[in-house]
Short mmCIF file of C-alpha atoms in Angstrom, two decimals:
data_model
loop_
_atom_site.label_atom_id
_atom_site.label_comp_id
_atom_site.label_asym_id
_atom_site.label_seq_id
_atom_site.Cartn_x
_atom_site.Cartn_y
_atom_site.Cartn_z
CA ARG S 26 82.24 39.90 -50.88
CA ILE S 27 82.39 36.93 -48.54
CA THR S 28 79.39 36.13 -46.35
CA ASP S 29 78.49 33.33 -43.99
CA GLU S 30 76.21 30.72 -45.58
CA ALA S 31 75.17 29.64 -42.08
CA ALA S 32 73.62 33.09 -41.60
CA ARG S 33 70.84 31.89 -43.91
CA LEU S 34 67.91 29.51 -43.51
CA ASP S 35 68.21 26.14 -45.21
CA ILE S 36 65.21 26.22 -47.55
CA ASN S 37 65.22 22.41 -47.77
CA ALA S 38 64.95 21.99 -44.00
CA THR S 39 62.82 25.01 -43.05
CA PRO S 40 59.32 24.12 -41.77
CA PRO S 41 56.40 25.99 -43.38
CA ALA S 42 55.74 28.05 -40.24
CA ARG S 43 59.35 29.26 -40.15
CA LEU S 44 59.26 30.12 -43.85
CA ASP S 45 56.01 32.01 -43.33
CA ARG S 46 57.65 34.12 -40.62
CA LEU S 47 60.53 34.92 -42.96
CA LEU S 48 58.17 36.00 -45.75
CA ALA S 49 56.16 38.07 -43.25
CA ALA S 50 59.38 39.75 -42.09
CA LEU S 51 59.92 40.77 -45.72
CA GLY S 52 56.54 42.49 -45.69
CA LEU S 53 54.65 40.03 -47.89
CA GLY S 54 50.90 39.68 -47.39
CA ARG S 55 49.11 36.51 -46.38
CA SER S 56 48.03 35.60 -49.91
CA GLU S 57 51.55 35.94 -51.33
CA ARG S 58 53.02 34.00 -48.42
CA ASP S 59 50.55 31.13 -48.79
CA ILE S 60 51.24 30.80 -52.53
CA ILE S 61 55.02 30.84 -52.08
CA ASN S 62 55.01 28.54 -49.05
CA ASP S 63 52.73 25.91 -50.61
CA SER S 64 54.53 26.13 -53.96
CA ILE S 65 57.93 25.54 -52.37
CA GLN S 66 56.59 22.48 -50.54
CA ASP S 67 55.07 21.19 -53.80
CA TRP S 68 58.34 21.82 -55.64
CA ARG S 69 60.20 19.72 -53.08
CA ASP S 70 57.80 16.83 -52.52
CA ALA S 71 57.95 13.72 -54.68
CA ASN S 72 54.32 13.67 -55.87
CA GLU S 73 52.24 15.67 -58.36
CA GLU S 74 49.42 16.59 -55.96
CA HIS S 75 49.46 20.32 -55.33
CA ARG S 76 48.57 21.97 -52.04
CA LEU S 77 45.71 24.46 -51.75
CA ASN S 78 47.80 27.43 -52.91
CA GLY S 79 50.65 25.51 -54.52
CA ALA S 80 51.54 24.29 -58.00
CA GLU S 81 52.70 21.15 -59.76
CA SER S 82 53.79 20.33 -63.30
CA ASP S 83 50.48 19.47 -65.00
CA ASP S 84 48.34 22.20 -63.45
CA TYR S 85 50.80 25.09 -63.66
CA TYR S 86 54.41 24.75 -64.83
CA LEU S 87 53.71 22.84 -68.06
CA LYS S 88 51.14 25.50 -69.01
CA LEU S 89 53.65 28.36 -68.90
CA PRO S 90 54.90 29.98 -72.15
CA VAL S 91 58.20 28.15 -71.59
CA PRO S 92 57.04 24.94 -69.88
CA TYR S 93 59.05 22.89 -67.44
CA ARG S 94 58.40 20.36 -64.70
CA ALA S 95 58.50 20.81 -60.94
CA HIS S 96 61.68 19.42 -59.45
CA ASN S 97 59.86 17.09 -57.05
CA ALA S 98 62.98 16.97 -54.90
CA ASN S 99 64.97 19.26 -52.67
CA LEU S 100 66.37 22.38 -54.29
CA GLU S 101 69.93 21.97 -55.55
CA SER S 102 70.51 25.72 -55.84
CA VAL S 103 68.83 28.84 -54.48
CA THR S 104 68.46 29.96 -58.12
CA GLU S 105 65.69 27.36 -58.48
CA LEU S 106 63.48 29.66 -56.42
CA LEU S 107 62.98 31.82 -59.53
CA GLN S 108 61.20 28.88 -61.16
CA ILE S 109 58.71 28.46 -58.34
CA LYS S 110 55.22 29.94 -58.51
CA GLY S 111 54.85 33.22 -56.63
CA ILE S 112 58.53 34.11 -56.42
CA THR S 113 59.17 37.20 -58.50
CA PRO S 114 62.61 38.67 -59.30
CA ALA S 115 61.91 41.42 -56.73
CA ILE S 116 61.17 38.86 -54.01
CA TYR S 117 64.24 36.83 -54.99
CA ASN S 118 66.73 39.66 -55.50
CA GLY S 119 65.27 42.17 -53.07
CA THR S 120 64.71 45.89 -53.47
CA LYS S 121 66.11 49.07 -51.96
CA GLU S 122 63.62 48.66 -49.12
CA ARG S 123 64.16 45.00 -48.26
CA PRO S 124 66.56 42.10 -48.87
CA GLY S 125 65.66 39.23 -51.17
CA LEU S 126 65.33 35.52 -50.55
CA ALA S 127 68.64 34.98 -52.35
CA ASP S 128 70.41 36.65 -49.43
CA LEU S 129 68.36 34.98 -46.70
CA VAL S 130 68.14 31.31 -47.66
CA THR S 131 70.54 28.56 -48.69
CA VAL S 132 70.61 24.95 -49.80
CA ARG S 133 74.19 24.45 -48.58
CA SER S 134 73.85 24.96 -44.84
CA ALA S 135 75.65 22.57 -42.54
CA GLY S 136 72.95 22.85 -39.88
CA PRO S 137 71.84 25.54 -37.41
CA VAL S 138 71.91 29.27 -38.09
CA ASN S 139 75.01 31.14 -36.91
CA MET S 140 73.83 33.70 -34.36
CA ASN S 141 77.03 35.72 -34.92
CA THR S 142 76.18 36.52 -38.54
CA ALA S 143 72.42 36.05 -39.02
CA GLY S 144 70.44 39.20 -39.73
CA PRO S 145 67.20 40.28 -38.01
CA HIS S 146 64.95 38.78 -40.73
CA VAL S 147 66.43 35.30 -40.27
CA LEU S 148 66.40 35.56 -36.48
CA GLU S 149 62.76 36.64 -36.62
CA ALA S 150 61.98 33.64 -38.83
CA LEU S 151 63.43 31.39 -36.13
CA GLY S 152 60.77 32.71 -33.77
CA LEU S 153 62.94 35.04 -31.70
CA SER S 154 61.23 38.07 -30.22
CA THR S 155 62.31 41.64 -30.92
CA PRO S 156 64.02 41.98 -27.48
CA GLU S 157 65.88 38.69 -28.08
CA ILE S 158 67.04 39.82 -31.53
CA THR S 159 68.21 43.13 -30.09
CA GLN S 160 70.08 41.30 -27.35
CA ILE S 161 71.91 39.12 -29.89
CA VAL S 162 72.77 41.95 -32.29
CA GLN S 163 73.94 44.31 -29.54
CA GLY S 164 75.78 41.52 -27.74
CA ARG S 165 77.93 40.57 -30.73
CA ARG S 166 78.49 44.23 -31.61
CA ASN S 167 79.60 45.25 -28.12
CA ASN S 168 81.34 42.11 -26.92
CA GLY S 169 82.48 40.39 -30.11
CA PRO S 170 81.29 37.03 -31.45
CA PHE S 171 79.55 34.58 -29.17
CA GLN S 172 81.90 31.68 -28.45
CA GLN S 173 78.96 29.40 -27.75
CA VAL S 174 75.18 29.64 -27.77
CA PRO S 175 73.95 31.12 -24.45
CA SER S 176 71.73 28.75 -22.50
CA GLN S 177 68.69 31.00 -22.94
CA PHE S 178 68.90 30.42 -26.71
CA GLY S 179 69.40 26.68 -26.51
CA GLY S 180 67.09 24.61 -28.68
CA ARG S 181 66.40 27.57 -30.99
CA ASN S 182 68.30 26.15 -34.01
CA LEU S 183 71.27 28.44 -33.38
CA SER S 184 75.01 27.87 -33.44
CA ALA S 185 78.05 30.09 -32.91
CA ALA S 186 80.30 28.89 -35.72
CA THR S 187 80.40 28.06 -39.41
CA ARG S 188 82.58 26.53 -42.10
CA THR S 189 80.53 27.33 -45.22
CA PHE S 190 80.76 30.65 -47.03
CA ARG S 191 79.36 32.44 -50.09
CA ILE S 192 81.86 34.32 -52.26
CA GLU S 193 80.53 36.92 -54.72
CA ALA S 194 82.76 38.62 -57.28
CA GLU S 195 81.88 41.28 -59.86
CA GLY S 196 83.59 42.10 -63.13
CA ILE S 197 83.37 45.81 -63.94
CA MET S 198 84.12 47.52 -67.25
CA ASP S 199 83.52 51.20 -67.96
CA ASP S 200 81.90 51.61 -64.54
CA ARG S 201 79.38 48.90 -65.40
CA VAL S 202 79.01 45.42 -63.92
CA VAL S 203 79.34 43.02 -66.85
CA ALA S 204 79.45 39.73 -64.95
CA ARG S 205 78.96 38.28 -61.48
CA LEU S 206 80.34 35.01 -60.18
CA ILE S 207 78.97 33.40 -57.04
CA ALA S 208 80.43 30.35 -55.33
CA ILE S 209 79.60 28.42 -52.19
CA VAL S 210 82.71 27.03 -50.54
CA GLN S 211 83.27 24.91 -47.46
CA ARG S 212 86.31 24.80 -45.23
CA ARG S 213 87.41 21.21 -44.62
CA THR S 214 89.07 20.66 -41.26
CA ASP S 215 89.24 16.87 -41.56
CA ALA S 216 92.15 17.06 -44.02
CA ASP S 217 95.81 17.78 -43.40
CA PRO S 218 96.45 20.50 -44.28
CA PRO S 219 92.93 21.99 -44.06
CA SER S 220 91.44 22.75 -47.45
CA VAL S 221 88.50 24.47 -49.12
CA ILE S 222 86.11 22.77 -51.56
CA VAL S 223 83.63 24.40 -53.93
CA LEU S 224 80.10 23.12 -53.31
CA GLU S 225 78.36 25.18 -55.99
CA SER S 226 79.02 28.06 -58.36
CA TRP S 227 77.03 30.04 -60.89
CA ARG S 228 77.50 33.07 -63.09
CA LEU S 229 75.15 35.99 -63.56
CA ARG S 230 75.36 38.58 -66.30
#
């Protein structure tokens, strides 16, 4: 499966209010959202002072059964989210009823969200109204991809193109998935001939 990485929110550049809207779109309550939001900000900032609902190394992570320290820097992989207070496997991976953060956020975005590939949850997180989201989804379905961002959506952190993609492959034996490989790749157009570089890869069993 190949998906557009620009269809996701950059977790390292997403303001707390935008992240809160994304978590709300996933159906999380206020308490859960506050814990996750503050904990992500604490994980990324350079100090050890936790926010009201957040967590840092000394007061939380080092007291876990398997202790570790907060990163205190931007996330280098979306898989780091599983280490952050409040983010459960169900919230990260999703359920039958809702997608997970792993499918909605990225740390490898080249900038704005691609309005041709972003799903309703991400568009809602950007602050678009339900009629605006419907207009975008129906527009690209009926008329094909937007060639440029319509003027009415200017300044909304949207683009109409991408060059970064997520590739997911599964190894199946005896009708059972035994391994998954995920890679983030970027198409380089500044080289001759154009090439593709791997930005990140990880394996799941």
